[in-house]
Short mmCIF file of C-alpha atoms in Angstrom, two decimals:
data_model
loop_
_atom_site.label_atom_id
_atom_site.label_comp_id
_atom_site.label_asym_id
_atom_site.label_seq_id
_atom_site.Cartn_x
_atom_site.Cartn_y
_atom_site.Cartn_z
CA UNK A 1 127.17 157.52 313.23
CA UNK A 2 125.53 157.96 309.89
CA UNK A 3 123.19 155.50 308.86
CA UNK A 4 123.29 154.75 305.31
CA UNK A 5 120.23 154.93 303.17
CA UNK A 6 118.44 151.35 302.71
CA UNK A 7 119.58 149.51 299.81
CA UNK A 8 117.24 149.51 297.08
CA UNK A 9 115.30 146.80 296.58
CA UNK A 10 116.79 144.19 293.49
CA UNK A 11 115.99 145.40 290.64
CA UNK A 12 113.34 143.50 288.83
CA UNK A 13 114.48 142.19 285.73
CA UNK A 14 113.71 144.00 282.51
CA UNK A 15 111.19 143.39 280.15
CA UNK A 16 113.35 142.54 277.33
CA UNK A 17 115.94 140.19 279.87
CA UNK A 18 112.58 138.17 279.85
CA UNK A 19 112.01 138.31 276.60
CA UNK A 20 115.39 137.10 275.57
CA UNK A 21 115.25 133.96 278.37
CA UNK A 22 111.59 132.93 277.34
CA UNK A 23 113.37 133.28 273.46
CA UNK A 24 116.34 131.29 274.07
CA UNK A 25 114.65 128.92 276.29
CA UNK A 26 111.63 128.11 273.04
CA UNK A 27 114.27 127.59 270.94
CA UNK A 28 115.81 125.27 272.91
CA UNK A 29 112.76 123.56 274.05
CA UNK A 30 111.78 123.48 269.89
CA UNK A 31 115.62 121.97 268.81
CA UNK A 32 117.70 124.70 268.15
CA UNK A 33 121.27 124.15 269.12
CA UNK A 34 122.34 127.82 269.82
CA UNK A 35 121.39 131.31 270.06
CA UNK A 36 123.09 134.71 269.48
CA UNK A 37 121.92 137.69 272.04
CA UNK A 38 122.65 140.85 270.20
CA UNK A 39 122.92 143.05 273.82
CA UNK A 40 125.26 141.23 276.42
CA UNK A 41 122.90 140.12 279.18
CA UNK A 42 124.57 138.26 281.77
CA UNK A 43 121.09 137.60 283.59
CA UNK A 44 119.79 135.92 280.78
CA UNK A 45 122.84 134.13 279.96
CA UNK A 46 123.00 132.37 283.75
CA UNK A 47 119.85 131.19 283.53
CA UNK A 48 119.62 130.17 280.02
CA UNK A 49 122.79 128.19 281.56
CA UNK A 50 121.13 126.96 284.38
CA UNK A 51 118.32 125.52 282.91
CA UNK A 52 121.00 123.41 280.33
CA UNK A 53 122.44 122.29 283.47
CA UNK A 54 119.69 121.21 284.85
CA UNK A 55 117.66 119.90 282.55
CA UNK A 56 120.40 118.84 279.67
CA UNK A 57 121.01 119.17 276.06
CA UNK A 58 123.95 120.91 273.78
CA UNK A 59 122.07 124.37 273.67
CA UNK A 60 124.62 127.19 274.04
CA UNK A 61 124.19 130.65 274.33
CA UNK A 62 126.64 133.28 273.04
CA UNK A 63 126.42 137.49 273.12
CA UNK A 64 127.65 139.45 270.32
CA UNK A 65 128.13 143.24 269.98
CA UNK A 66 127.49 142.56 266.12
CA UNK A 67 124.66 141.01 264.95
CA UNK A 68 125.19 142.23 261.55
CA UNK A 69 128.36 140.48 260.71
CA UNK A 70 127.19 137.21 262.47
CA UNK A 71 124.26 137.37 259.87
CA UNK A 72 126.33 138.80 256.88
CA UNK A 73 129.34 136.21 257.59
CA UNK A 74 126.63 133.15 258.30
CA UNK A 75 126.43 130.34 255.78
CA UNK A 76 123.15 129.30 257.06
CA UNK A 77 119.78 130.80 255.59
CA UNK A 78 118.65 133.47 257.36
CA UNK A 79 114.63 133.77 258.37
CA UNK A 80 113.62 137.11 259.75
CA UNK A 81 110.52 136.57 261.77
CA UNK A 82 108.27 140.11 261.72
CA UNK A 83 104.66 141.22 261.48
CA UNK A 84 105.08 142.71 258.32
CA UNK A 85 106.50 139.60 256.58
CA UNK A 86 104.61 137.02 253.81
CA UNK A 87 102.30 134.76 255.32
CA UNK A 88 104.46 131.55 257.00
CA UNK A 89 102.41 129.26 255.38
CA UNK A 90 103.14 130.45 251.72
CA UNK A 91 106.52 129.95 252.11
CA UNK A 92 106.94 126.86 254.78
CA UNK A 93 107.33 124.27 251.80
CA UNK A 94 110.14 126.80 249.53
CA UNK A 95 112.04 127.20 253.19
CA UNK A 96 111.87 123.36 253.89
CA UNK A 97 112.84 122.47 250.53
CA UNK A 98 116.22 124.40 250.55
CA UNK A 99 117.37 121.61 252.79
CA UNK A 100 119.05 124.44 254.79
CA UNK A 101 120.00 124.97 258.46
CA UNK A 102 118.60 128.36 259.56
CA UNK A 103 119.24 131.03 261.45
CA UNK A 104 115.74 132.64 263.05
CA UNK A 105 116.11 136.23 263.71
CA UNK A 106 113.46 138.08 266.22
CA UNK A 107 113.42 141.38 267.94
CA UNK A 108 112.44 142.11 271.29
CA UNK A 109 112.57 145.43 270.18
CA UNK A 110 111.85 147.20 266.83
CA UNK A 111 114.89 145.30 264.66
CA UNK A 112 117.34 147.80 262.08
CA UNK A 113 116.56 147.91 258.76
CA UNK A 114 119.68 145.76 257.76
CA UNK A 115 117.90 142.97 258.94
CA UNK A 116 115.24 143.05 256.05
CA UNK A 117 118.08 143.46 253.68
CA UNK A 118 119.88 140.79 254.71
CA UNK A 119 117.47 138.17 255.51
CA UNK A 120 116.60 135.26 252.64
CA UNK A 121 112.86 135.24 254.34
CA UNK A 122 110.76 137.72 256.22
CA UNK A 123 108.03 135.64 257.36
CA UNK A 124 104.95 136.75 259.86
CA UNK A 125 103.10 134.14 261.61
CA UNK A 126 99.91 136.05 260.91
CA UNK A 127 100.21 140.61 260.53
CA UNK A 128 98.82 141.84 264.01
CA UNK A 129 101.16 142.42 266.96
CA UNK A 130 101.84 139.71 269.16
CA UNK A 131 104.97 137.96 270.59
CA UNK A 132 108.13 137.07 269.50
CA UNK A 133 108.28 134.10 271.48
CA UNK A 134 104.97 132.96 269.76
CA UNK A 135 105.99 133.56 266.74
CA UNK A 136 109.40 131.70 267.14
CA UNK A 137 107.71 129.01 268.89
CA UNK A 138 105.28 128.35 265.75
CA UNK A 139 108.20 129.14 263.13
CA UNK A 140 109.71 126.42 264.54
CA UNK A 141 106.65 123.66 265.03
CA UNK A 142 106.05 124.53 261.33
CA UNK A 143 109.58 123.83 259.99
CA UNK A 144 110.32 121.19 262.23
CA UNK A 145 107.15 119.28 264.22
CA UNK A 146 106.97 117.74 267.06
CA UNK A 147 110.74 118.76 267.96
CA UNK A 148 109.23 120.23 270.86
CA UNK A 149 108.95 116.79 272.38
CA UNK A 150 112.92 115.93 271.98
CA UNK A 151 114.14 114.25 275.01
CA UNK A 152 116.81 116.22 276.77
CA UNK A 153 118.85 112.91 278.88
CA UNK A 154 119.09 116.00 281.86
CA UNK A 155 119.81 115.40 285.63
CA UNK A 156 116.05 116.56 285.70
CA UNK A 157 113.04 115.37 283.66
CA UNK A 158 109.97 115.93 284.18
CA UNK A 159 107.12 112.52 284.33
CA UNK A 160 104.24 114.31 282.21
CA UNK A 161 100.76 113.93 284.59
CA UNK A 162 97.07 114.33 283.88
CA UNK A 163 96.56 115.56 287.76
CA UNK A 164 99.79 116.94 289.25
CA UNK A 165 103.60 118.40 289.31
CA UNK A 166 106.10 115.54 289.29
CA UNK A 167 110.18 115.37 288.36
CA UNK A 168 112.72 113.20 288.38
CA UNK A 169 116.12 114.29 289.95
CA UNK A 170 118.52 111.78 289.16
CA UNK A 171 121.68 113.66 289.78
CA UNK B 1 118.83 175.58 299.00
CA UNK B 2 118.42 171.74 299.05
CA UNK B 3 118.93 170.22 296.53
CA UNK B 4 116.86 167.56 296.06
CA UNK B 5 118.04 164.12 294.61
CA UNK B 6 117.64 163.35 291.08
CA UNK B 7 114.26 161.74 290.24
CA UNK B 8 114.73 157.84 289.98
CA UNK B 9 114.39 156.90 286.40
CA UNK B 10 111.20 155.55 285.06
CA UNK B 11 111.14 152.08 286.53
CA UNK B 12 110.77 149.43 283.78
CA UNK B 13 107.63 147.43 283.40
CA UNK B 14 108.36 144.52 285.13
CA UNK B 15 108.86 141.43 283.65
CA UNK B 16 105.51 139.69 284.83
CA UNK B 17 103.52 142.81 283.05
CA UNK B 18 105.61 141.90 279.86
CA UNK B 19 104.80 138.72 279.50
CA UNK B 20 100.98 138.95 280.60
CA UNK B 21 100.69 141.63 277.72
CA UNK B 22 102.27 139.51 275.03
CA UNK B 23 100.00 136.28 276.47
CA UNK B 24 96.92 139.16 275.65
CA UNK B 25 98.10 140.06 271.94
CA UNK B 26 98.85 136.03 271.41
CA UNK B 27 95.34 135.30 272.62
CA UNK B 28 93.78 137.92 270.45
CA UNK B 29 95.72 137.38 267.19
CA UNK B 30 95.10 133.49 267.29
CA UNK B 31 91.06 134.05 267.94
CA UNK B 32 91.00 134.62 271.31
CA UNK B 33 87.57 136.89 272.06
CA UNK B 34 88.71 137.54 276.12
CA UNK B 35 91.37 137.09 278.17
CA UNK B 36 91.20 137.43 282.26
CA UNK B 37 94.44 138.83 284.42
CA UNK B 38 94.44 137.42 287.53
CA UNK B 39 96.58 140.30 288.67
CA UNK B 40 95.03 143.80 288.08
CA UNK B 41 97.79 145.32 286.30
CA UNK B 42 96.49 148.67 284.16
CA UNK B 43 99.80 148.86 282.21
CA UNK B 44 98.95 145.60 280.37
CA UNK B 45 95.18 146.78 280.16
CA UNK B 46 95.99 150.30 278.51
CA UNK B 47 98.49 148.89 275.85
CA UNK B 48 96.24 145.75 274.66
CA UNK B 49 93.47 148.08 274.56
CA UNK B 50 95.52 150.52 272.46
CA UNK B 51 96.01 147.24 270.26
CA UNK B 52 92.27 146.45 269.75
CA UNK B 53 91.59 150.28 269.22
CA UNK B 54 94.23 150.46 266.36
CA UNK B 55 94.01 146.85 265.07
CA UNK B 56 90.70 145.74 265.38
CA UNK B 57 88.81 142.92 266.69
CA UNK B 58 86.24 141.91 269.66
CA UNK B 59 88.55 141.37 272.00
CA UNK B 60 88.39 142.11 275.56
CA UNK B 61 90.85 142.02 278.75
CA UNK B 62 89.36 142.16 282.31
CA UNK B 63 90.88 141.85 285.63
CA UNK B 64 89.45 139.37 288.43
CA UNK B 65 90.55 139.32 291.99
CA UNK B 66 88.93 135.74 292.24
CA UNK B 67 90.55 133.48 289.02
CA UNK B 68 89.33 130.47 290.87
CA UNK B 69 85.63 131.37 291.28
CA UNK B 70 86.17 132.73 287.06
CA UNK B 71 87.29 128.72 286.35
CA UNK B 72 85.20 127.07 288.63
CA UNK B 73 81.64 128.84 287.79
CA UNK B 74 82.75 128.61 283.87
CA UNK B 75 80.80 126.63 281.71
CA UNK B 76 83.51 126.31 279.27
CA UNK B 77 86.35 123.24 278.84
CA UNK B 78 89.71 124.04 281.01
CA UNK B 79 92.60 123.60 279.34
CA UNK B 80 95.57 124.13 281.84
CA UNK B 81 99.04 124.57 279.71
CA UNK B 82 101.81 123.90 281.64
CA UNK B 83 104.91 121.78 281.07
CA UNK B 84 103.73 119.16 283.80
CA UNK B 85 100.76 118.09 281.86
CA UNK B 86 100.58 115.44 279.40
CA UNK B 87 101.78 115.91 275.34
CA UNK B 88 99.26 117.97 273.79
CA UNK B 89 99.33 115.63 270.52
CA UNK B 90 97.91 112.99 271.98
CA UNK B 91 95.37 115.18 273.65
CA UNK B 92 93.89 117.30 270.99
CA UNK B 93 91.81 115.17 269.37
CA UNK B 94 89.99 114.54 272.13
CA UNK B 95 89.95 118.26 273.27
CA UNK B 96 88.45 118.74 269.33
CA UNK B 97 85.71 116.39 270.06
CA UNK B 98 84.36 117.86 272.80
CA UNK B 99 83.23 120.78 270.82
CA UNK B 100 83.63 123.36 273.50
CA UNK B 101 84.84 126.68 273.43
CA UNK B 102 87.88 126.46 276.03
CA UNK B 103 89.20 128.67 277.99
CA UNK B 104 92.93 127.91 278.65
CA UNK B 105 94.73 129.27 281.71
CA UNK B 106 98.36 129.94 281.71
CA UNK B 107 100.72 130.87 284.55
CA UNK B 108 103.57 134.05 284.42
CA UNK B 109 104.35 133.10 287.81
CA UNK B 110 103.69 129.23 289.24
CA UNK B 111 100.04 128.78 289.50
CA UNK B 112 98.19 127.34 292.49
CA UNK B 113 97.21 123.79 293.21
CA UNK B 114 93.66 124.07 292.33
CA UNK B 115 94.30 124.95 288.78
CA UNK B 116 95.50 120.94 288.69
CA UNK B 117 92.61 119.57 289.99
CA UNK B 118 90.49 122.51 288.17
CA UNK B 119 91.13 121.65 284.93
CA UNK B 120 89.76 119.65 282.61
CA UNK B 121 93.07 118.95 280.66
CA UNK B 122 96.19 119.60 282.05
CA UNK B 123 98.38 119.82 278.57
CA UNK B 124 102.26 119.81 278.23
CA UNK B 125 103.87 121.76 274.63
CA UNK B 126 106.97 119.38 275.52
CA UNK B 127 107.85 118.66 278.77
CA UNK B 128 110.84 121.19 279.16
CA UNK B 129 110.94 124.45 280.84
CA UNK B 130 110.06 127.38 277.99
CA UNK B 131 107.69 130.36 277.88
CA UNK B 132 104.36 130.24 278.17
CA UNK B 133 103.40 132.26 275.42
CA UNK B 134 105.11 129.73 273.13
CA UNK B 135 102.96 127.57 274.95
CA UNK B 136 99.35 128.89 274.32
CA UNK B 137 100.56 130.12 271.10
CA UNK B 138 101.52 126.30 269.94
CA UNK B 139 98.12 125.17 271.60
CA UNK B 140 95.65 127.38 269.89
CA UNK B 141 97.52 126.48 266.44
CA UNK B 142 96.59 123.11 267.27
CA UNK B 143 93.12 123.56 268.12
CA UNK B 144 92.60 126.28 265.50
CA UNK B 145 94.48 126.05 262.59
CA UNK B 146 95.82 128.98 260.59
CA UNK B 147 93.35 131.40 262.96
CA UNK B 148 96.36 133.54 263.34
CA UNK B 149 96.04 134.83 259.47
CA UNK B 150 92.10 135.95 260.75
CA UNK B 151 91.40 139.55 259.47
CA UNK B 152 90.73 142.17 261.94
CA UNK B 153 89.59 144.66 260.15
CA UNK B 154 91.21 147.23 262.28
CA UNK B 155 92.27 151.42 261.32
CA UNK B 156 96.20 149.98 260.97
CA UNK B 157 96.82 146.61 258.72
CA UNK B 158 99.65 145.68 257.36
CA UNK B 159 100.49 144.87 253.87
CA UNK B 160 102.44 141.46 254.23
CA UNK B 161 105.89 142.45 252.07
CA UNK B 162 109.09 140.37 251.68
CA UNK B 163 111.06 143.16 252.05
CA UNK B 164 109.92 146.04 253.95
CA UNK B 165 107.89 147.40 256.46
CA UNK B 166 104.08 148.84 255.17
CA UNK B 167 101.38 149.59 256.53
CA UNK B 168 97.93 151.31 255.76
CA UNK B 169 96.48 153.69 258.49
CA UNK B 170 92.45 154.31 257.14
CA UNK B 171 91.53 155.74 260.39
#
């Protein structure tokens, strides 16, 4: 009998899969209705999924093996989010006064250079290195405030506490 | 001969490290002077030092093997993040009128009882499931206003642009 080698342990999700989930779940969480994954990533996808299931709302998530043409073929205005954009706060009022629905674009990694080309804003929440996510999440409480505390009419919600963890399940 | 098996490839930095890294940069880019792992992890050490050596700033990043005796012995105001809590907004004003510097403690993974009972505030950025990087990066907005355009007087800075990447190296 030959024993086969142990399986290998799972392997722990990637750096960038988390990236991605934290992404799509801020924008979610901030009132964005959908978000585009420019690499296929089926992890992130099921539980980006699960958490809609759970915990309600319209958000979907979609993959795309082109970014560009989703951006070049988009009708909404684009806003590149990146370190080495203008300040947000120069151009929150210009952005809010185009009456537009955006389309946010971040990297998890270093984005191409179409993106700068293509994008009506390239905006920086501050120039030093620091997170995508944070820099969505603000992006978002700038151009639209207090969306972060939309109600979500999900099978769970959560009753907000001073002292403890407590959820409703009402599935 | 044996031929040995091929070397494993380099195994990704795991999610947890990813995330504890960009909660580090956050910190430091939105006036954070030290942040405290909970889990030594020298990956995330190395590359927010490399940060602070190329960016600038006071910043520091230490490791403790005892988080609870670092909150409890702390002289400073608690401020627990987590999407349990109760809505920031109606929270920071009286977090502002405390006057104390806070330190804020955020979990990668779920964090243990005692940070409830711990804290001084126990603060929910919406009460859905996101990232908590958007979290502490929507939090110290709140507390500190614009402290995320601070100049850190580092070798690297960038030169905000609409359309490009720049930067000026004066090391």
């Amino acid at each position: 009998m030959i024993r086969r080698p142990p399986r290998s342990t799972p392997k722990p999700s990637s750096a960038a899969s988390d990236v991605y989930k934290r992404q799509a779940l801020t924008a979610r969480a901030f009132g964005a209705s959908r978000i585009y994954l420019s690499n296929p990533d089926s992890r992130v996808i099921k539980s980006v999924e699960e958490v809609v299931d759970k915990f309600g709302g319209d958000f979907s998530i979609e993959s795309t093996s082109n970014p560009k043409k989703v951006v070049s073929s988009s009708n909404l205005l684009i806003v590149h989010l990146t370190m080495f954009g203008l300040p947000i706060d120069t151009k929150v009022e210009d952005i809010i006064t185009e009456g537009r629905d955006i389309l946010f674009i971040v990297g998890a990694e270093k984005v191409p250079a179409w993106v700068f080309e293509l994008s009506d804003y390239n905006i920086a929440i501050g120039n030093q290195p620091h997170s995508e996510v944070a820099a969505l999440a603000i992006a978002m409480n700038k151009l639209y405030p207090n969306s972060y505390n939309t109600e979500f009419d999900g099978k769970l919600s959560v009753i907000p506490s001073a002292t403890h963890r407590e959820m409703i399940d009402s599935s």
